[in-house]
Amino acid sequence: IVAIIICLAIFVLIYFLQIEIHKLFIIAAISFGIIITFLIPVGNVPDEANAHITTAYHYSNMILGIDDNSNNVKERKSDRDTMYSYGYVDNEKFTKYLHDIKQAKIDTTLVDSGLKIFNANLFSFTYYLSAIGITVGRILGLNGILCLLLGRLLNILFVVTIGYCLKIIPAYKEILAFISLLPITIQQAFSLSYDSIVITLAFLITTLTIVMFYENKLTKKQYGLLLVSCILVSVCKSFSYFPIVLAPISYFAYKLNIKEKLLAQKKWFYFVIGGVFIIFAGIAFVYLRKHVVEGSLLYLVVHPKLLYIYFRDTIYLQMEVFVSSALGGKLGLLHIMIYNPIMICYYILLFYIITYTTKEKCVLNNWIRVIFVAIFLICFVGILLAMYNWSYTMGFLENNNILGFQGRYMLPVMPILFIALSKGQKQRNKNILFQNVDATHFFVSKMLMTHN
């Protein structure tokens, strides 16, 4: 009911007040973020139940100056009894969740949880906002569930950043807004996982790249944001998300006319470069084939036949899961019947946005579009190889099927893909069209005057 009221309010804002899209996004994202935050019981966002809750709580302990062990995190006794009870929610667990959320009696005695944190290493900073929210809740004397919900809500940095992106991006606003408001994006953005920061950084990099292509410049502040974002996203599962950095690099390569310079080279130059590349690639291939063990990240790369078989069978068996989980799937929500028709509307809207909404002058040439698609594919292959390693380690590999891959992993690079696939209107074609119409009108007028 609240969601329907919000939708109607946004409709009024669009058609009667003509409010700007970045302001609309902030209203919608905060509203739906709060709804999803409280609708999904803690522990029902993927991997949140143990790894992310425990990790965020550990950093909260550090903020409060509590001597903690990352392999055995200390928690308040009342929190230990309630924070992990609602995974794979059903009606009975949801009733318990509604009851426990009202708990007022807090036992602040610190006890060992027996749980260890997710080893985030360099990207531990992705948990700091959630940790601050949990810390504030503990200082206010709130129960464990409310502390975790505050930790979720403090990831509002996503809303502020995407609002800023929608304000400055000169094209593809609809695509960015649509992907940012997908149920799965809102769920991950308002969760205790590191996905919120990764998605925020990736969307900011994409936005600033498009600004550079369309306006040929950035402010000093924006260059700083771009540099910091590229550095931070590179340390967040670098094997999977480092390729995002290729987006702004493609702009600088484009401005330096690298393509034209390469085309101007003599034929022998290409033979030399190609020969050197083949020699080094061959040496690396032979070395890795002898030393890489089965189940490692690069094992399939040096066994091309196996790579083809695993990718073919996995994509054939899992494609529906990939697409569904990328756009929302069942999320961590209860089985609400109205959710399915809502998702059908999203699918329809998705194709409409890709096909029709980009009305601005198109400045992205085909080579840039190819690079954007390549970024998406490199991330896809990288994550799938990482999941091969995980599936092998966990003993889940069977029938050449790599398990554990979810479409939500591709959220950081979805805007790049959709921008590459979108149909832009080239302004010069439009001018030629009007020139032809004017010429035809002039010719017909002269004919009629002559006839008269």
PDB file of C-alpha atoms in Angstrom, residues 195-411:
ATOM      1  CA  ASP A 195      27.837  -4.443  -2.910  1.00  0.00           C
ATOM      2  CA  SER A 196      26.447  -1.022  -1.998  1.00  0.00           C
ATOM      3  CA  ILE A 197      29.833   0.701  -2.249  1.00  0.00           C
ATOM      4  CA  VAL A 198      30.955  -1.288  -5.313  1.00  0.00           C
ATOM      5  CA  ILE A 199      27.758  -0.437  -7.244  1.00  0.00           C
ATOM      6  CA  THR A 200      28.015   3.225  -6.198  1.00  0.00           C
ATOM      7  CA  LEU A 201      31.653   3.523  -7.348  1.00  0.00           C
ATOM      8  CA  ALA A 202      30.982   1.720 -10.644  1.00  0.00           C
ATOM      9  CA  PHE A 203      27.966   3.904 -11.499  1.00  0.00           C
ATOM     10  CA  LEU A 204      29.999   7.030 -10.686  1.00  0.00           C
ATOM     11  CA  ILE A 205      32.828   5.895 -12.999  1.00  0.00           C
ATOM     12  CA  THR A 206      30.338   5.208 -15.803  1.00  0.00           C
ATOM     13  CA  THR A 207      28.706   8.613 -15.340  1.00  0.00           C
ATOM     14  CA  LEU A 208      31.961  10.577 -15.374  1.00  0.00           C
ATOM     15  CA  THR A 209      33.088   8.628 -18.463  1.00  0.00           C
ATOM     16  CA  ILE A 210      29.917   9.644 -20.332  1.00  0.00           C
ATOM     17  CA  VAL A 211      30.372  13.259 -19.185  1.00  0.00           C
ATOM     18  CA  MET A 212      33.886  13.230 -20.674  1.00  0.00           C
ATOM     19  CA  PHE A 213      32.669  11.840 -24.003  1.00  0.00           C
ATOM     20  CA  TYR A 214      29.870  14.393 -24.310  1.00  0.00           C
ATOM     21  CA  GLU A 215      31.496  17.500 -22.835  1.00  0.00           C
ATOM     22  CA  ASN A 216      35.198  16.766 -23.457  1.00  0.00           C
ATOM     23  CA  LYS A 217      36.148  17.857 -19.957  1.00  0.00           C
ATOM     24  CA  LEU A 218      35.686  17.369 -16.247  1.00  0.00           C
ATOM     25  CA  THR A 219      36.159  19.765 -13.358  1.00  0.00           C
ATOM     26  CA  LYS A 220      39.109  19.223 -11.015  1.00  0.00           C
ATOM     27  CA  LYS A 221      36.694  17.860  -8.437  1.00  0.00           C
ATOM     28  CA  GLN A 222      35.262  15.378 -10.949  1.00  0.00           C
ATOM     29  CA  TYR A 223      38.739  14.245 -12.051  1.00  0.00           C
ATOM     30  CA  GLY A 224      39.514  13.637  -8.390  1.00  0.00           C
ATOM     31  CA  LEU A 225      36.301  11.656  -7.924  1.00  0.00           C
ATOM     32  CA  LEU A 226      37.070   9.600 -11.021  1.00  0.00           C
ATOM     33  CA  LEU A 227      40.620   8.814  -9.911  1.00  0.00           C
ATOM     34  CA  VAL A 228      39.595   7.862  -6.363  1.00  0.00           C
ATOM     35  CA  SER A 229      36.661   5.773  -7.627  1.00  0.00           C
ATOM     36  CA  CYS A 230      38.899   3.875 -10.073  1.00  0.00           C
ATOM     37  CA  ILE A 231      41.431   3.131  -7.329  1.00  0.00           C
ATOM     38  CA  LEU A 232      38.791   1.990  -4.840  1.00  0.00           C
ATOM     39  CA  VAL A 233      36.826  -0.173  -7.283  1.00  0.00           C
ATOM     40  CA  SER A 234      40.098  -1.789  -8.384  1.00  0.00           C
ATOM     41  CA  VAL A 235      40.710  -3.189  -4.905  1.00  0.00           C
ATOM     42  CA  CYS A 236      37.131  -4.471  -4.549  1.00  0.00           C
ATOM     43  CA  LYS A 237      37.432  -7.973  -6.002  1.00  0.00           C
ATOM     44  CA  SER A 238      39.878  -6.685  -8.584  1.00  0.00           C
ATOM     45  CA  PHE A 239      39.766  -9.909 -10.606  1.00  0.00           C
ATOM     46  CA  SER A 240      36.093  -9.238 -11.296  1.00  0.00           C
ATOM     47  CA  TYR A 241      35.615  -5.456 -11.349  1.00  0.00           C
ATOM     48  CA  PHE A 242      38.955  -3.946 -12.390  1.00  0.00           C
ATOM     49  CA  PRO A 243      37.833  -3.969 -16.092  1.00  0.00           C
ATOM     50  CA  ILE A 244      35.419  -1.099 -15.243  1.00  0.00           C
ATOM     51  CA  VAL A 245      38.480   1.166 -15.257  1.00  0.00           C
ATOM     52  CA  LEU A 246      38.755   0.517 -19.024  1.00  0.00           C
ATOM     53  CA  ALA A 247      35.727   2.802 -19.552  1.00  0.00           C
ATOM     54  CA  PRO A 248      37.487   6.114 -18.708  1.00  0.00           C
ATOM     55  CA  ILE A 249      40.726   4.807 -20.263  1.00  0.00           C
ATOM     56  CA  SER A 250      38.831   4.342 -23.545  1.00  0.00           C
ATOM     57  CA  TYR A 251      38.050   8.076 -23.547  1.00  0.00           C
ATOM     58  CA  PHE A 252      41.695   9.075 -23.241  1.00  0.00           C
ATOM     59  CA  ALA A 253      42.632   6.572 -25.961  1.00  0.00           C
ATOM     60  CA  TYR A 254      39.884   8.085 -28.116  1.00  0.00           C
ATOM     61  CA  LYS A 255      41.136  11.655 -27.562  1.00  0.00           C
ATOM     62  CA  LEU A 256      44.728  10.663 -28.376  1.00  0.00           C
ATOM     63  CA  ASN A 257      43.515   9.225 -31.688  1.00  0.00           C
ATOM     64  CA  ILE A 258      45.240   5.934 -30.916  1.00  0.00           C
ATOM     65  CA  LYS A 259      43.104   4.125 -33.486  1.00  0.00           C
ATOM     66  CA  GLU A 260      44.145   6.533 -36.269  1.00  0.00           C
ATOM     67  CA  LYS A 261      47.798   6.375 -35.199  1.00  0.00           C
ATOM     68  CA  LEU A 262      47.742   2.595 -35.312  1.00  0.00           C
ATOM     69  CA  LEU A 263      46.119   2.600 -38.730  1.00  0.00           C
ATOM     70  CA  ALA A 264      48.855   4.928 -39.973  1.00  0.00           C
ATOM     71  CA  GLN A 265      51.604   2.466 -39.036  1.00  0.00           C
ATOM     72  CA  LYS A 266      53.436   0.336 -41.604  1.00  0.00           C
ATOM     73  CA  LYS A 267      52.401  -3.286 -42.078  1.00  0.00           C
ATOM     74  CA  TRP A 268      55.668  -4.574 -40.594  1.00  0.00           C
ATOM     75  CA  PHE A 269      54.763  -2.814 -37.312  1.00  0.00           C
ATOM     76  CA  TYR A 270      51.705  -5.033 -36.878  1.00  0.00           C
ATOM     77  CA  PHE A 271      53.689  -8.170 -37.685  1.00  0.00           C
ATOM     78  CA  VAL A 272      56.278  -7.277 -35.046  1.00  0.00           C
ATOM     79  CA  ILE A 273      53.709  -6.422 -32.364  1.00  0.00           C
ATOM     80  CA  GLY A 274      51.607  -9.475 -33.223  1.00  0.00           C
ATOM     81  CA  GLY A 275      54.655 -11.734 -33.212  1.00  0.00           C
ATOM     82  CA  VAL A 276      55.848 -10.472 -29.809  1.00  0.00           C
ATOM     83  CA  PHE A 277      52.356 -10.915 -28.376  1.00  0.00           C
ATOM     84  CA  ILE A 278      52.051 -14.468 -29.739  1.00  0.00           C
ATOM     85  CA  ILE A 279      55.478 -15.440 -28.360  1.00  0.00           C
ATOM     86  CA  PHE A 280      54.736 -14.114 -24.852  1.00  0.00           C
ATOM     87  CA  ALA A 281      51.229 -15.569 -24.893  1.00  0.00           C
ATOM     88  CA  GLY A 282      52.608 -18.938 -25.953  1.00  0.00           C
ATOM     89  CA  ILE A 283      55.261 -18.937 -23.221  1.00  0.00           C
ATOM     90  CA  ALA A 284      52.668 -17.947 -20.597  1.00  0.00           C
ATOM     91  CA  PHE A 285      50.249 -20.598 -21.856  1.00  0.00           C
ATOM     92  CA  VAL A 286      52.843 -23.401 -21.699  1.00  0.00           C
ATOM     93  CA  TYR A 287      54.085 -22.323 -18.259  1.00  0.00           C
ATOM     94  CA  LEU A 288      50.594 -21.988 -16.750  1.00  0.00           C
ATOM     95  CA  ARG A 289      49.388 -25.255 -18.269  1.00  0.00           C
ATOM     96  CA  LYS A 290      52.182 -27.055 -16.417  1.00  0.00           C
ATOM     97  CA  HIS A 291      51.805 -25.269 -13.086  1.00  0.00           C
ATOM     98  CA  VAL A 292      48.128 -24.312 -12.690  1.00  0.00           C
ATOM     99  CA  VAL A 293      46.227 -26.905 -10.687  1.00  0.00           C
ATOM    100  CA  GLU A 294      42.668 -28.027 -11.316  1.00  0.00           C
ATOM    101  CA  GLY A 295      40.071 -25.794  -9.706  1.00  0.00           C
ATOM    102  CA  SER A 296      42.197 -22.645  -9.748  1.00  0.00           C
ATOM    103  CA  LEU A 297      41.058 -19.412 -11.407  1.00  0.00           C
ATOM    104  CA  LEU A 298      43.191 -19.873 -14.518  1.00  0.00           C
ATOM    105  CA  TYR A 299      42.736 -23.614 -14.978  1.00  0.00           C
ATOM    106  CA  LEU A 300      39.958 -23.300 -17.550  1.00  0.00           C
ATOM    107  CA  VAL A 301      41.804 -20.491 -19.352  1.00  0.00           C
ATOM    108  CA  VAL A 302      44.748 -22.790 -20.144  1.00  0.00           C
ATOM    109  CA  HIS A 303      42.398 -25.629 -21.073  1.00  0.00           C
ATOM    110  CA  PRO A 304      40.291 -23.994 -23.822  1.00  0.00           C
ATOM    111  CA  LYS A 305      38.268 -27.135 -24.564  1.00  0.00           C
ATOM    112  CA  LEU A 306      37.197 -27.405 -20.912  1.00  0.00           C
ATOM    113  CA  LEU A 307      36.530 -23.654 -20.840  1.00  0.00           C
ATOM    114  CA  TYR A 308      34.128 -24.015 -23.766  1.00  0.00           C
ATOM    115  CA  ILE A 309      32.376 -27.055 -22.256  1.00  0.00           C
ATOM    116  CA  TYR A 310      31.916 -25.485 -18.799  1.00  0.00           C
ATOM    117  CA  PHE A 311      30.745 -22.136 -20.146  1.00  0.00           C
ATOM    118  CA  ARG A 312      28.406 -23.757 -22.684  1.00  0.00           C
ATOM    119  CA  ASP A 313      26.742 -26.066 -20.157  1.00  0.00           C
ATOM    120  CA  THR A 314      26.584 -23.454 -17.387  1.00  0.00           C
ATOM    121  CA  ILE A 315      25.043 -20.763 -19.587  1.00  0.00           C
ATOM    122  CA  TYR A 316      22.571 -23.276 -21.060  1.00  0.00           C
ATOM    123  CA  LEU A 317      21.447 -24.477 -17.633  1.00  0.00           C
ATOM    124  CA  GLN A 318      21.653 -21.194 -15.715  1.00  0.00           C
ATOM    125  CA  MET A 319      20.749 -18.392 -18.159  1.00  0.00           C
ATOM    126  CA  GLU A 320      17.233 -17.968 -16.795  1.00  0.00           C
ATOM    127  CA  VAL A 321      18.660 -17.725 -13.274  1.00  0.00           C
ATOM    128  CA  PHE A 322      21.255 -15.171 -14.451  1.00  0.00           C
ATOM    129  CA  VAL A 323      18.626 -12.888 -16.003  1.00  0.00           C
ATOM    130  CA  SER A 324      16.084 -13.296 -13.219  1.00  0.00           C
ATOM    131  CA  SER A 325      18.556 -12.598 -10.414  1.00  0.00           C
ATOM    132  CA  ALA A 326      20.001  -9.627 -12.310  1.00  0.00           C
ATOM    133  CA  LEU A 327      16.612  -7.906 -12.478  1.00  0.00           C
ATOM    134  CA  GLY A 328      15.211  -8.948  -9.125  1.00  0.00           C
ATOM    135  CA  GLY A 329      14.215 -12.595  -9.031  1.00  0.00           C
ATOM    136  CA  LYS A 330      12.555 -13.350  -5.715  1.00  0.00           C
ATOM    137  CA  LEU A 331      15.046 -11.181  -3.802  1.00  0.00           C
ATOM    138  CA  GLY A 332      14.748 -11.964  -0.112  1.00  0.00           C
ATOM    139  CA  LEU A 333      11.072 -11.064  -0.140  1.00  0.00           C
ATOM    140  CA  LEU A 334       8.154 -13.162   1.021  1.00  0.00           C
ATOM    141  CA  HIS A 335       6.170 -14.876  -1.723  1.00  0.00           C
ATOM    142  CA  ILE A 336       3.916 -11.915  -2.472  1.00  0.00           C
ATOM    143  CA  MET A 337       1.723 -12.658  -5.489  1.00  0.00           C
ATOM    144  CA  ILE A 338       1.798  -9.079  -6.834  1.00  0.00           C
ATOM    145  CA  TYR A 339       5.580  -9.257  -7.153  1.00  0.00           C
ATOM    146  CA  ASN A 340       5.452 -11.257 -10.429  1.00  0.00           C
ATOM    147  CA  PRO A 341       3.361  -8.741 -12.436  1.00  0.00           C
ATOM    148  CA  ILE A 342       5.615  -5.961 -11.107  1.00  0.00           C
ATOM    149  CA  MET A 343       8.620  -7.807 -12.554  1.00  0.00           C
ATOM    150  CA  ILE A 344       6.807  -8.243 -15.901  1.00  0.00           C
ATOM    151  CA  CYS A 345       6.424  -4.446 -16.011  1.00  0.00           C
ATOM    152  CA  TYR A 346      10.154  -4.097 -15.368  1.00  0.00           C
ATOM    153  CA  TYR A 347      10.982  -6.430 -18.272  1.00  0.00           C
ATOM    154  CA  ILE A 348       8.760  -4.409 -20.624  1.00  0.00           C
ATOM    155  CA  LEU A 349      10.221  -1.116 -19.380  1.00  0.00           C
ATOM    156  CA  LEU A 350      13.749  -2.464 -19.817  1.00  0.00           C
ATOM    157  CA  PHE A 351      13.364  -3.044 -23.557  1.00  0.00           C
ATOM    158  CA  TYR A 352      11.564   0.288 -23.981  1.00  0.00           C
ATOM    159  CA  ILE A 353      14.408   2.194 -22.308  1.00  0.00           C
ATOM    160  CA  ILE A 354      17.156   0.444 -24.293  1.00  0.00           C
ATOM    161  CA  THR A 355      15.347   1.063 -27.580  1.00  0.00           C
ATOM    162  CA  TYR A 356      13.697   4.469 -27.368  1.00  0.00           C
ATOM    163  CA  THR A 357      14.787   6.775 -24.577  1.00  0.00           C
ATOM    164  CA  THR A 358      18.172   8.084 -25.697  1.00  0.00           C
ATOM    165  CA  LYS A 359      17.181  11.183 -27.649  1.00  0.00           C
ATOM    166  CA  GLU A 360      20.377  13.177 -27.223  1.00  0.00           C
ATOM    167  CA  LYS A 361      22.977  13.575 -29.929  1.00  0.00           C
ATOM    168  CA  CYS A 362      24.938  10.327 -30.188  1.00  0.00           C
ATOM    169  CA  VAL A 363      28.701  10.801 -29.753  1.00  0.00           C
ATOM    170  CA  LEU A 364      29.724   7.234 -28.920  1.00  0.00           C
ATOM    171  CA  ASN A 365      31.139   5.609 -32.038  1.00  0.00           C
ATOM    172  CA  ASN A 366      30.965   1.881 -32.680  1.00  0.00           C
ATOM    173  CA  TRP A 367      34.466   1.234 -31.342  1.00  0.00           C
ATOM    174  CA  ILE A 368      33.583   2.747 -27.975  1.00  0.00           C
ATOM    175  CA  ARG A 369      30.388   0.687 -27.870  1.00  0.00           C
ATOM    176  CA  VAL A 370      32.428  -2.442 -28.593  1.00  0.00           C
ATOM    177  CA  ILE A 371      34.779  -1.564 -25.713  1.00  0.00           C
ATOM    178  CA  PHE A 372      31.811  -1.079 -23.360  1.00  0.00           C
ATOM    179  CA  VAL A 373      30.377  -4.473 -24.317  1.00  0.00           C
ATOM    180  CA  ALA A 374      33.847  -6.001 -23.902  1.00  0.00           C
ATOM    181  CA  ILE A 375      34.048  -4.573 -20.344  1.00  0.00           C
ATOM    182  CA  PHE A 376      30.793  -6.330 -19.493  1.00  0.00           C
ATOM    183  CA  LEU A 377      31.949  -9.625 -21.045  1.00  0.00           C
ATOM    184  CA  ILE A 378      35.366  -9.525 -19.348  1.00  0.00           C
ATOM    185  CA  CYS A 379      33.676  -9.004 -15.964  1.00  0.00           C
ATOM    186  CA  PHE A 380      31.227 -11.806 -16.747  1.00  0.00           C
ATOM    187  CA  VAL A 381      34.007 -14.243 -17.657  1.00  0.00           C
ATOM    188  CA  GLY A 382      36.131 -13.161 -14.681  1.00  0.00           C
ATOM    189  CA  ILE A 383      33.307 -13.682 -12.179  1.00  0.00           C
ATOM    190  CA  LEU A 384      32.353 -17.011 -13.753  1.00  0.00           C
ATOM    191  CA  LEU A 385      35.970 -18.204 -13.437  1.00  0.00           C
ATOM    192  CA  ALA A 386      35.990 -17.066  -9.800  1.00  0.00           C
ATOM    193  CA  MET A 387      32.798 -19.051  -9.197  1.00  0.00           C
ATOM    194  CA  TYR A 388      34.410 -22.078 -10.880  1.00  0.00           C
ATOM    195  CA  ASN A 389      37.145 -21.875  -8.257  1.00  0.00           C
ATOM    196  CA  TRP A 390      34.535 -21.514  -5.503  1.00  0.00           C
ATOM    197  CA  SER A 391      32.387 -24.389  -6.827  1.00  0.00           C
ATOM    198  CA  TYR A 392      35.446 -26.639  -7.070  1.00  0.00           C
ATOM    199  CA  THR A 393      36.586 -25.773  -3.542  1.00  0.00           C
ATOM    200  CA  MET A 394      33.108 -26.429  -2.115  1.00  0.00           C
ATOM    201  CA  GLY A 395      32.688 -29.656  -4.095  1.00  0.00           C
ATOM    202  CA  PHE A 396      29.676 -28.347  -6.052  1.00  0.00           C
ATOM    203  CA  LEU A 397      30.954 -29.001  -9.582  1.00  0.00           C
ATOM    204  CA  GLU A 398      28.846 -31.541 -11.420  1.00  0.00           C
ATOM    205  CA  ASN A 399      27.741 -32.046 -15.018  1.00  0.00           C
ATOM    206  CA  ASN A 400      30.132 -29.260 -16.113  1.00  0.00           C
ATOM    207  CA  ASN A 401      27.874 -26.763 -14.335  1.00  0.00           C
ATOM    208  CA  ILE A 402      29.421 -23.862 -12.402  1.00  0.00           C
ATOM    209  CA  LEU A 403      27.188 -22.983  -9.450  1.00  0.00           C
ATOM    210  CA  GLY A 404      26.918 -19.857  -7.326  1.00  0.00           C
ATOM    211  CA  PHE A 405      26.896 -17.222 -10.094  1.00  0.00           C
ATOM    212  CA  GLN A 406      24.111 -14.666  -9.670  1.00  0.00           C
ATOM    213  CA  GLY A 407      23.007 -11.938 -12.036  1.00  0.00           C
ATOM    214  CA  ARG A 408      23.352  -9.339  -9.269  1.00  0.00           C
ATOM    215  CA  TYR A 409      27.120  -9.685  -9.627  1.00  0.00           C
ATOM    216  CA  MET A 410      26.803  -7.870 -12.969  1.00  0.00           C
ATOM    217  CA  LEU A 411      24.976  -4.821 -11.564  1.00  0.00           C
TER     218      LEU A 411
END
